[in-house]
């Protein structure tokens, strides 16, 4: 049974306005369903309902806006259904553009910050270790829990917005420390055993990890070094293939040392290099010489360090791209890229920066014929179903070579 604190009763009674009262009533029912015994306060929220899926997307937030609602904690927005900064790129139904503009404006009206990024953890104001938050978007959830050590359950449309209006969430799921303990040990091959570059290793490892640890909190062993972008790629792929919301990496992630109470008592699985190669074969069915329509990067949104690496790589290319090359990122990072002369090689090569959305969601690729290359396990997992296109997961280096050729480049690593 839910025990209400004075702040909860005040919210329900309308002490913070009718919008907050309405949101709290919905959260109370949600808390009863998930078996929570009380509510806790959060420090921030990240909203996924800002992505237009139909009239109900607008109807929900408009109800709160009409009631004069304002969010009570810093609240950011996930990606939109279309890049409204470059509406001419949109290849889908034109009416979505205006609908998305209205939906974003309504969220801004109630106090949300229009970051429109799936990677809010790349902003300066990041949640701290142990801090309770209410984040939606699968890759943001798994990154916040695993890499930052913040605490969020899997929130989605529209509990995320209710949490923002109240500043409260049920004390359940991954907010509770006992639910953050490892329940599965996962031995993984070292990147050298995989025999392929590190970007493919982390994408494929995440894809296999998600599928093999459904319902568990896995603790990965034998992974000595991984940077934030690599952990981002791993978590995004695992969240896509298996809805993973939290993983630990022994010796790397902040809670790993305390998450394994008794290693001998935990079940253990071993992911092999062959498992990763099979995953790559699934995610990259395209063949050398096959025509390409585009290269799509930035799922999750590219970080500043990823742009630095990409700029260095295109600088070494002797030719420019013959096909479209899109990189998705946030407005904030795009502004940094465009104001810094170090990144001029990106635009000389022919790269286009997409903001506010991800290209596996928003149809921006103009060429109808040919496959799409990506270096993202998440993109390769969702792209074929969402866009009805053939997709090939490749190294970033092979993506760029393919872009200069206009077709799938030979895989020199095999």
Short mmCIF file of C-alpha atoms in Angstrom, two decimals:
data_model
loop_
_atom_site.label_atom_id
_atom_site.label_comp_id
_atom_site.label_asym_id
_atom_site.label_seq_id
_atom_site.Cartn_x
_atom_site.Cartn_y
_atom_site.Cartn_z
CA UNK A 1 0.00 0.00 0.00
CA UNK A 2 1.26 3.45 -0.91
CA UNK A 3 2.11 5.69 2.02
CA UNK A 4 1.69 9.34 1.11
CA UNK A 5 3.94 12.04 2.53
CA UNK A 6 2.67 15.60 3.11
CA UNK A 7 4.06 16.73 -0.27
CA UNK A 8 2.14 13.95 -2.02
CA UNK A 9 -1.12 14.84 -0.28
CA UNK A 10 -0.59 18.50 -1.09
CA UNK A 11 -0.02 17.65 -4.76
CA UNK A 12 -3.19 15.55 -4.87
CA UNK A 13 -5.20 18.25 -3.14
CA UNK A 14 -4.25 20.86 -5.73
CA UNK A 15 -1.74 22.76 -3.66
CA UNK A 16 0.55 22.98 -6.67
CA UNK A 17 -2.23 23.58 -9.16
CA UNK A 18 -4.69 21.41 -11.10
CA UNK A 19 -2.11 20.12 -13.60
CA UNK A 20 0.14 18.75 -10.87
CA UNK A 21 -2.88 17.26 -9.11
CA UNK A 22 -3.94 15.50 -12.28
CA UNK A 23 -0.43 14.18 -12.85
CA UNK A 24 -0.15 12.98 -9.27
CA UNK A 25 -3.41 11.04 -9.54
CA UNK A 26 -2.04 9.23 -12.58
CA UNK A 27 1.24 8.52 -10.78
CA UNK A 28 -0.62 7.21 -7.73
CA UNK A 29 -2.38 4.63 -9.90
CA UNK A 30 0.91 3.81 -11.60
CA UNK A 31 2.63 3.38 -8.23
CA UNK A 32 -0.06 0.95 -7.09
CA UNK A 33 0.40 -1.14 -10.23
CA UNK A 34 4.19 -1.40 -9.80
CA UNK A 35 3.86 -2.23 -6.09
CA UNK A 36 5.55 0.85 -4.67
CA UNK A 37 5.16 1.62 -0.97
CA UNK A 38 5.97 5.33 -1.20
CA UNK A 39 7.06 8.16 -3.48
CA UNK A 40 10.48 9.81 -3.73
CA UNK A 41 11.64 13.11 -5.17
CA UNK A 42 13.58 13.39 -8.42
CA UNK A 43 16.11 15.96 -9.60
CA UNK A 44 15.34 15.93 -13.33
CA UNK A 45 13.19 14.41 -16.06
CA UNK A 46 13.73 13.55 -19.72
CA UNK A 47 10.59 13.33 -21.83
CA UNK A 48 9.98 10.84 -24.65
CA UNK A 49 6.35 11.81 -25.29
CA UNK A 50 7.62 14.83 -27.23
CA UNK A 51 8.10 12.56 -30.27
CA UNK A 52 4.94 12.88 -32.37
CA UNK A 53 3.12 9.56 -32.79
CA UNK A 54 -0.34 10.93 -33.54
CA UNK A 55 -3.02 13.25 -32.13
CA UNK A 56 -2.83 11.64 -28.68
CA UNK A 57 0.73 12.99 -28.32
CA UNK A 58 -0.63 16.53 -28.56
CA UNK A 59 -3.82 15.87 -26.60
CA UNK A 60 -1.97 14.65 -23.50
CA UNK A 61 0.40 17.58 -23.03
CA UNK A 62 -2.23 20.10 -24.17
CA UNK A 63 -4.48 19.03 -21.30
CA UNK A 64 -1.76 19.97 -18.81
CA UNK A 65 -0.93 23.19 -20.68
CA UNK A 66 -4.59 24.24 -20.61
CA UNK A 67 -4.55 23.68 -16.84
CA UNK A 68 -1.61 26.06 -16.52
CA UNK A 69 0.87 23.31 -15.67
CA UNK A 70 4.59 23.91 -15.20
CA UNK A 71 7.23 21.26 -14.63
CA UNK A 72 8.71 21.26 -11.11
CA UNK A 73 12.17 19.89 -12.00
CA UNK A 74 14.62 20.61 -14.85
CA UNK A 75 13.11 18.76 -17.79
CA UNK A 76 14.67 18.03 -21.18
CA UNK A 77 13.10 16.70 -24.36
CA UNK A 78 14.02 13.60 -26.31
CA UNK A 79 14.20 13.56 -30.10
CA UNK A 80 11.33 14.67 -32.31
CA UNK A 81 9.76 12.85 -35.24
CA UNK A 82 11.32 15.26 -37.74
CA UNK A 83 14.15 17.79 -38.00
CA UNK A 84 12.10 20.99 -38.16
CA UNK A 85 15.30 23.03 -38.61
CA UNK A 86 15.70 21.39 -42.04
CA UNK A 87 12.08 20.60 -43.04
CA UNK A 88 13.09 20.26 -46.69
CA UNK A 89 14.89 17.01 -45.87
CA UNK A 90 11.74 15.33 -44.61
CA UNK A 91 10.64 12.55 -46.95
CA UNK A 92 7.53 11.52 -45.01
CA UNK A 93 4.00 12.92 -44.70
CA UNK A 94 4.30 16.75 -44.75
CA UNK A 95 1.62 17.27 -42.08
CA UNK A 96 3.96 15.75 -39.47
CA UNK A 97 6.15 18.86 -39.59
CA UNK A 98 3.48 21.22 -38.27
CA UNK A 99 2.22 18.62 -35.79
CA UNK A 100 5.73 18.19 -34.40
CA UNK A 101 6.20 21.96 -34.15
CA UNK A 102 2.98 22.20 -32.13
CA UNK A 103 3.97 19.32 -29.88
CA UNK A 104 7.39 20.81 -29.14
CA UNK A 105 5.87 24.25 -28.49
CA UNK A 106 3.39 22.78 -26.01
CA UNK A 107 6.20 21.11 -24.08
CA UNK A 108 8.10 24.39 -24.04
CA UNK A 109 4.95 26.13 -22.81
CA UNK A 110 4.90 23.93 -19.70
CA UNK A 111 8.57 24.61 -19.00
CA UNK A 112 10.49 21.85 -20.78
CA UNK A 113 13.83 22.66 -22.38
CA UNK A 114 13.79 21.84 -26.11
CA UNK A 115 17.07 19.95 -26.16
CA UNK A 116 15.54 17.40 -28.57
CA UNK A 117 18.30 14.87 -28.07
CA UNK A 118 18.36 11.19 -27.22
CA UNK A 119 21.66 11.74 -25.38
CA UNK A 120 20.91 14.25 -22.59
CA UNK A 121 23.87 12.83 -20.67
CA UNK A 122 26.16 14.65 -23.13
CA UNK A 123 25.06 18.03 -21.77
CA UNK A 124 27.01 19.86 -19.07
CA UNK A 125 24.32 19.33 -16.41
CA UNK A 126 24.51 15.59 -15.87
CA UNK A 127 22.87 13.66 -13.04
CA UNK A 128 25.20 12.63 -10.26
CA UNK A 129 25.98 9.23 -8.79
CA UNK A 130 23.01 8.05 -6.71
CA UNK A 131 20.74 10.89 -7.86
CA UNK A 132 17.13 9.94 -8.56
CA UNK A 133 15.78 11.03 -11.95
CA UNK A 134 12.86 10.13 -14.24
CA UNK A 135 14.24 9.59 -17.70
CA UNK A 136 12.64 8.07 -20.76
CA UNK A 137 14.44 6.97 -24.00
CA UNK A 138 16.05 3.56 -23.75
CA UNK A 139 19.68 4.51 -24.39
CA UNK A 140 19.47 7.47 -22.01
CA UNK A 141 18.06 5.22 -19.28
CA UNK A 142 20.76 2.58 -19.58
CA UNK A 143 23.55 5.18 -19.79
CA UNK A 144 22.32 7.15 -16.78
CA UNK A 145 21.95 4.01 -14.67
CA UNK A 146 25.08 2.21 -15.79
CA UNK A 147 27.72 4.78 -16.69
CA UNK A 148 26.68 7.72 -14.48
CA UNK A 149 25.27 5.69 -11.60
CA UNK A 150 22.14 7.84 -11.42
CA UNK A 151 18.87 6.07 -10.61
CA UNK A 152 15.94 5.91 -12.99
CA UNK A 153 13.38 3.29 -13.79
CA UNK A 154 12.21 2.71 -17.36
CA UNK A 155 9.83 5.63 -17.87
CA UNK A 156 7.90 6.15 -21.08
CA UNK A 157 4.98 8.05 -22.53
CA UNK A 158 3.41 9.60 -20.47
CA UNK A 159 4.60 8.81 -16.96
CA UNK A 160 7.73 10.82 -17.68
CA UNK A 161 5.76 14.05 -18.04
CA UNK A 162 3.68 13.30 -14.93
CA UNK A 163 6.92 12.89 -12.99
CA UNK A 164 8.13 16.25 -14.30
CA UNK A 165 4.92 18.01 -13.20
CA UNK A 166 5.09 16.56 -9.69
CA UNK A 167 8.80 16.06 -9.05
CA UNK A 168 7.83 12.69 -7.55
CA UNK A 169 7.98 9.05 -8.69
CA UNK A 170 7.06 5.72 -7.09
CA UNK A 171 9.92 4.17 -5.15
CA UNK A 172 10.15 1.06 -7.30
CA UNK A 173 12.23 -0.68 -9.92
CA UNK A 174 15.76 0.61 -10.37
CA UNK A 175 15.26 3.40 -7.84
CA UNK A 176 15.62 0.72 -5.15
CA UNK A 177 19.21 -0.34 -4.37
CA UNK A 178 18.34 -4.02 -4.05
CA UNK A 179 17.08 -4.02 -7.64
CA UNK A 180 20.39 -2.62 -8.89
CA UNK A 181 22.46 -5.59 -7.74
CA UNK A 182 23.89 -7.85 -10.42
CA UNK A 183 21.86 -10.97 -11.10
CA UNK A 184 24.03 -12.41 -13.87
CA UNK A 185 27.78 -12.57 -14.48
CA UNK A 186 28.74 -12.21 -18.13
CA UNK A 187 32.20 -13.18 -19.30
CA UNK A 188 33.02 -11.48 -22.58
CA UNK A 189 35.86 -11.90 -25.06
CA UNK A 190 38.50 -9.20 -25.16
CA UNK A 191 38.30 -6.96 -28.24
CA UNK A 192 41.49 -8.60 -29.54
CA UNK A 193 39.74 -11.99 -29.57
CA UNK A 194 36.96 -10.61 -31.76
CA UNK A 195 39.52 -9.78 -34.41
CA UNK A 196 37.67 -6.70 -35.64
CA UNK A 197 37.84 -2.99 -34.72
CA UNK A 198 36.55 -1.72 -31.40
CA UNK A 199 33.53 0.11 -32.77
CA UNK A 200 32.13 -3.13 -34.18
CA UNK A 201 33.07 -4.95 -30.99
CA UNK A 202 30.99 -2.72 -28.71
CA UNK A 203 28.01 -2.57 -31.08
CA UNK A 204 27.91 -6.36 -31.44
CA UNK A 205 28.62 -6.98 -27.75
CA UNK A 206 25.69 -4.77 -26.78
CA UNK A 207 23.41 -6.53 -29.25
CA UNK A 208 24.31 -9.99 -27.87
CA UNK A 209 24.28 -8.82 -24.24
CA UNK A 210 20.75 -7.47 -24.57
CA UNK A 211 19.46 -10.71 -26.04
CA UNK A 212 21.20 -12.98 -23.54
CA UNK A 213 20.44 -11.07 -20.34
CA UNK A 214 16.71 -10.31 -20.64
CA UNK A 215 15.24 -9.88 -17.17
CA UNK A 216 18.67 -9.58 -15.55
CA UNK A 217 21.09 -6.94 -14.36
CA UNK A 218 24.30 -8.21 -15.96
CA UNK A 219 27.80 -7.62 -14.62
CA UNK A 220 30.41 -7.82 -17.38
CA UNK A 221 33.83 -9.25 -16.60
CA UNK A 222 37.03 -9.31 -18.65
CA UNK A 223 36.50 -5.89 -20.23
CA UNK A 224 39.55 -3.93 -19.15
CA UNK A 225 39.09 -0.59 -20.91
CA UNK A 226 36.12 1.25 -22.39
CA UNK A 227 35.48 4.96 -22.89
CA UNK A 228 32.13 6.73 -22.56
CA UNK A 229 31.32 6.61 -26.27
CA UNK A 230 32.02 2.87 -26.36
CA UNK A 231 29.82 2.28 -23.32
CA UNK A 232 27.16 4.43 -24.99
CA UNK A 233 27.25 2.20 -28.07
CA UNK A 234 27.13 -0.95 -25.96
CA UNK A 235 24.21 0.24 -23.85
CA UNK A 236 22.20 1.55 -26.79
CA UNK A 237 22.47 -1.76 -28.65
CA UNK A 238 21.61 -3.77 -25.52
CA UNK A 239 18.61 -1.57 -24.76
CA UNK A 240 17.42 -2.07 -28.34
CA UNK A 241 17.82 -5.83 -28.56
CA UNK A 242 16.80 -6.71 -25.00
CA UNK A 243 15.32 -3.66 -23.22
CA UNK A 244 18.33 -3.57 -20.90
CA UNK A 245 18.15 -0.71 -18.40
CA UNK A 246 21.25 -1.31 -16.27
CA UNK A 247 24.55 -3.12 -16.65
CA UNK A 248 27.76 -3.13 -14.67
CA UNK A 249 31.29 -3.47 -15.99
CA UNK A 250 33.70 -4.71 -13.34
CA UNK A 251 36.47 -2.18 -12.81
CA UNK A 252 34.83 0.50 -14.98
CA UNK A 253 31.27 1.53 -14.09
CA UNK A 254 30.68 3.28 -10.74
CA UNK A 255 28.48 0.72 -8.98
CA UNK A 256 30.16 -2.46 -10.24
CA UNK A 257 32.28 -3.03 -7.13
CA UNK A 258 29.26 -3.02 -4.81
CA UNK A 259 26.78 -4.65 -7.21
CA UNK A 260 28.18 -8.18 -6.87
CA UNK A 261 27.51 -9.38 -3.34
CA UNK A 262 28.52 -13.03 -3.87
CA UNK A 263 29.95 -13.96 -7.29
CA UNK A 264 29.70 -17.67 -6.51
CA UNK A 265 25.95 -17.38 -6.02
CA UNK A 266 25.25 -15.78 -9.41
CA UNK A 267 24.55 -17.60 -12.66
CA UNK A 268 27.23 -17.03 -15.26
CA UNK A 269 27.17 -17.00 -19.05
CA UNK A 270 29.99 -16.62 -21.55
CA UNK A 271 29.67 -14.54 -24.68
CA UNK A 272 32.13 -15.78 -27.28
CA UNK A 273 33.83 -14.14 -30.21
CA UNK A 274 31.72 -16.40 -32.43
CA UNK A 275 28.57 -14.95 -30.82
CA UNK A 276 29.75 -11.48 -31.81
CA UNK A 277 30.55 -12.56 -35.35
CA UNK A 278 27.08 -14.07 -35.72
CA UNK A 279 25.58 -10.81 -34.47
CA UNK A 280 27.60 -8.90 -37.06
CA UNK A 281 26.35 -11.20 -39.81
CA UNK A 282 22.78 -10.46 -38.69
CA UNK A 283 23.31 -6.72 -38.52
CA UNK A 284 25.32 -6.49 -41.74
CA UNK A 285 23.68 -8.54 -44.50
CA UNK A 286 24.92 -6.24 -47.27
CA UNK A 287 27.67 -7.34 -49.65
CA UNK A 288 30.72 -5.53 -51.09
CA UNK A 289 29.79 -3.73 -54.28
CA UNK A 290 26.10 -3.41 -53.33
CA UNK A 291 24.72 0.07 -54.14
CA UNK A 292 24.39 2.44 -51.20
CA UNK A 293 21.83 5.20 -50.80
CA UNK A 294 23.38 6.88 -47.76
CA UNK A 295 25.50 6.62 -44.64
CA UNK A 296 23.71 7.42 -41.37
CA UNK A 297 25.69 8.07 -38.18
CA UNK A 298 24.79 9.42 -34.76
CA UNK A 299 22.45 6.93 -33.11
CA UNK A 300 22.59 7.77 -30.25
CA UNK A 301 23.44 11.37 -31.04
CA UNK A 302 27.09 12.04 -31.79
CA UNK A 303 29.18 13.47 -28.96
CA UNK A 304 31.78 16.18 -29.39
CA UNK A 305 34.56 13.59 -29.10
CA UNK A 306 32.93 11.47 -31.81
CA UNK A 307 32.86 14.50 -34.10
CA UNK A 308 36.53 15.11 -33.38
CA UNK A 309 37.33 11.52 -34.35
CA UNK A 310 35.16 11.75 -37.46
CA UNK A 311 36.80 15.00 -38.53
CA UNK A 312 40.24 13.41 -38.24
CA UNK A 313 39.09 10.46 -40.34
CA UNK A 314 37.53 12.45 -43.18
CA UNK A 315 40.63 14.64 -43.28
CA UNK A 316 42.55 11.55 -44.35
CA UNK A 317 40.11 10.72 -47.16
CA UNK A 318 41.42 11.57 -50.63
CA UNK A 319 37.92 11.88 -52.11
CA UNK A 320 34.64 13.46 -51.08
CA UNK A 321 31.40 11.58 -50.49
CA UNK A 322 29.43 10.50 -53.56
CA UNK A 323 26.30 9.75 -51.52
CA UNK A 324 24.47 11.39 -48.64
CA UNK A 325 26.23 11.19 -45.26
CA UNK A 326 24.07 12.23 -42.32
CA UNK A 327 25.19 12.66 -38.72
CA UNK A 328 22.54 13.18 -36.04
CA UNK A 329 23.30 15.24 -32.95
CA UNK A 330 21.84 17.82 -30.59
CA UNK A 331 21.40 21.49 -31.38
CA UNK A 332 23.97 22.34 -28.71
CA UNK A 333 26.70 20.16 -30.17
CA UNK A 334 25.89 21.23 -33.72
CA UNK A 335 26.41 24.86 -32.68
CA UNK A 336 29.85 23.96 -31.30
CA UNK A 337 30.78 22.13 -34.52
CA UNK A 338 29.72 24.92 -36.83
CA UNK A 339 31.54 27.60 -34.82
CA UNK A 340 34.85 25.72 -34.66
CA UNK A 341 37.13 25.76 -37.71
CA UNK A 342 38.66 22.43 -36.72
CA UNK A 343 35.55 20.74 -38.07
CA UNK A 344 35.67 22.26 -41.56
CA UNK A 345 36.80 18.90 -43.05
CA UNK A 346 33.39 17.46 -42.18
CA UNK A 347 31.59 19.87 -44.48
CA UNK A 348 34.28 19.67 -47.16
CA UNK A 349 33.71 15.91 -47.25
CA UNK A 350 29.96 16.43 -47.70
CA UNK A 351 28.57 15.58 -44.30
CA UNK A 352 25.13 16.93 -43.37
CA UNK A 353 24.24 17.41 -39.69
CA UNK A 354 20.72 16.41 -38.65
CA UNK A 355 19.36 17.85 -35.40
CA UNK A 356 16.31 17.19 -33.24
CA UNK A 357 15.77 13.63 -34.47
CA UNK A 358 17.44 10.37 -35.48
CA UNK A 359 17.56 9.19 -39.09
CA UNK A 360 16.22 5.72 -38.30
CA UNK A 361 13.04 7.50 -37.10
CA UNK A 362 12.73 10.36 -39.55
CA UNK A 363 12.88 9.50 -43.26
CA UNK A 364 15.47 11.94 -44.61
CA UNK A 365 17.39 9.74 -47.07
CA UNK A 366 16.34 11.01 -50.49
CA UNK A 367 17.70 8.20 -52.61
CA UNK A 368 15.11 5.42 -52.75
CA UNK A 369 17.37 2.72 -54.16
CA UNK A 370 20.25 1.09 -52.33
CA UNK A 371 21.14 0.09 -48.80
CA UNK A 372 22.09 2.33 -45.87
CA UNK A 373 25.37 1.97 -43.99
CA UNK A 374 25.75 2.81 -40.30
CA UNK A 375 28.23 2.31 -37.48
CA UNK A 376 25.42 2.06 -34.90
CA UNK A 377 24.09 -1.23 -33.57
CA UNK A 378 20.87 0.53 -32.57
CA UNK A 379 20.38 1.97 -36.07
CA UNK A 380 21.09 -1.41 -37.65
CA UNK A 381 18.55 -3.07 -35.32
CA UNK A 382 15.67 -0.62 -35.85
CA UNK A 383 16.33 0.80 -39.32
CA UNK A 384 15.14 -2.13 -41.45
CA UNK A 385 11.77 -2.32 -39.68
CA UNK A 386 11.19 1.41 -39.37
CA UNK A 387 12.23 2.46 -42.86
CA UNK A 388 11.88 -0.80 -44.83
CA UNK A 389 15.47 -0.44 -46.04
CA UNK A 390 18.43 -2.81 -46.17
CA UNK A 391 20.98 -1.75 -43.57
CA UNK A 392 24.59 -2.72 -42.99
CA UNK A 393 26.51 -2.28 -39.72
CA UNK A 394 30.11 -1.34 -40.49
CA UNK A 395 33.10 0.31 -38.93
CA UNK A 396 33.16 4.06 -39.20
CA UNK A 397 36.19 3.75 -41.48
CA UNK A 398 34.34 1.42 -43.85
CA UNK A 399 31.28 3.68 -43.81
CA UNK A 400 33.43 6.57 -45.02
CA UNK A 401 35.18 4.48 -47.69
CA UNK A 402 31.78 3.32 -48.90
CA UNK A 403 30.59 6.93 -49.05
CA UNK A 404 33.45 7.86 -51.40
CA UNK A 405 32.71 4.85 -53.63
CA UNK A 406 28.93 5.08 -53.67
CA UNK A 407 28.63 1.40 -52.89
CA UNK A 408 29.55 -1.00 -50.10
CA UNK A 409 33.32 -1.00 -49.77
CA UNK A 410 35.29 -4.24 -49.35
CA UNK A 411 35.73 -5.27 -45.74
CA UNK A 412 39.48 -5.09 -45.40
CA UNK A 413 39.29 -6.31 -41.80
CA UNK A 414 38.06 -9.80 -42.66
#
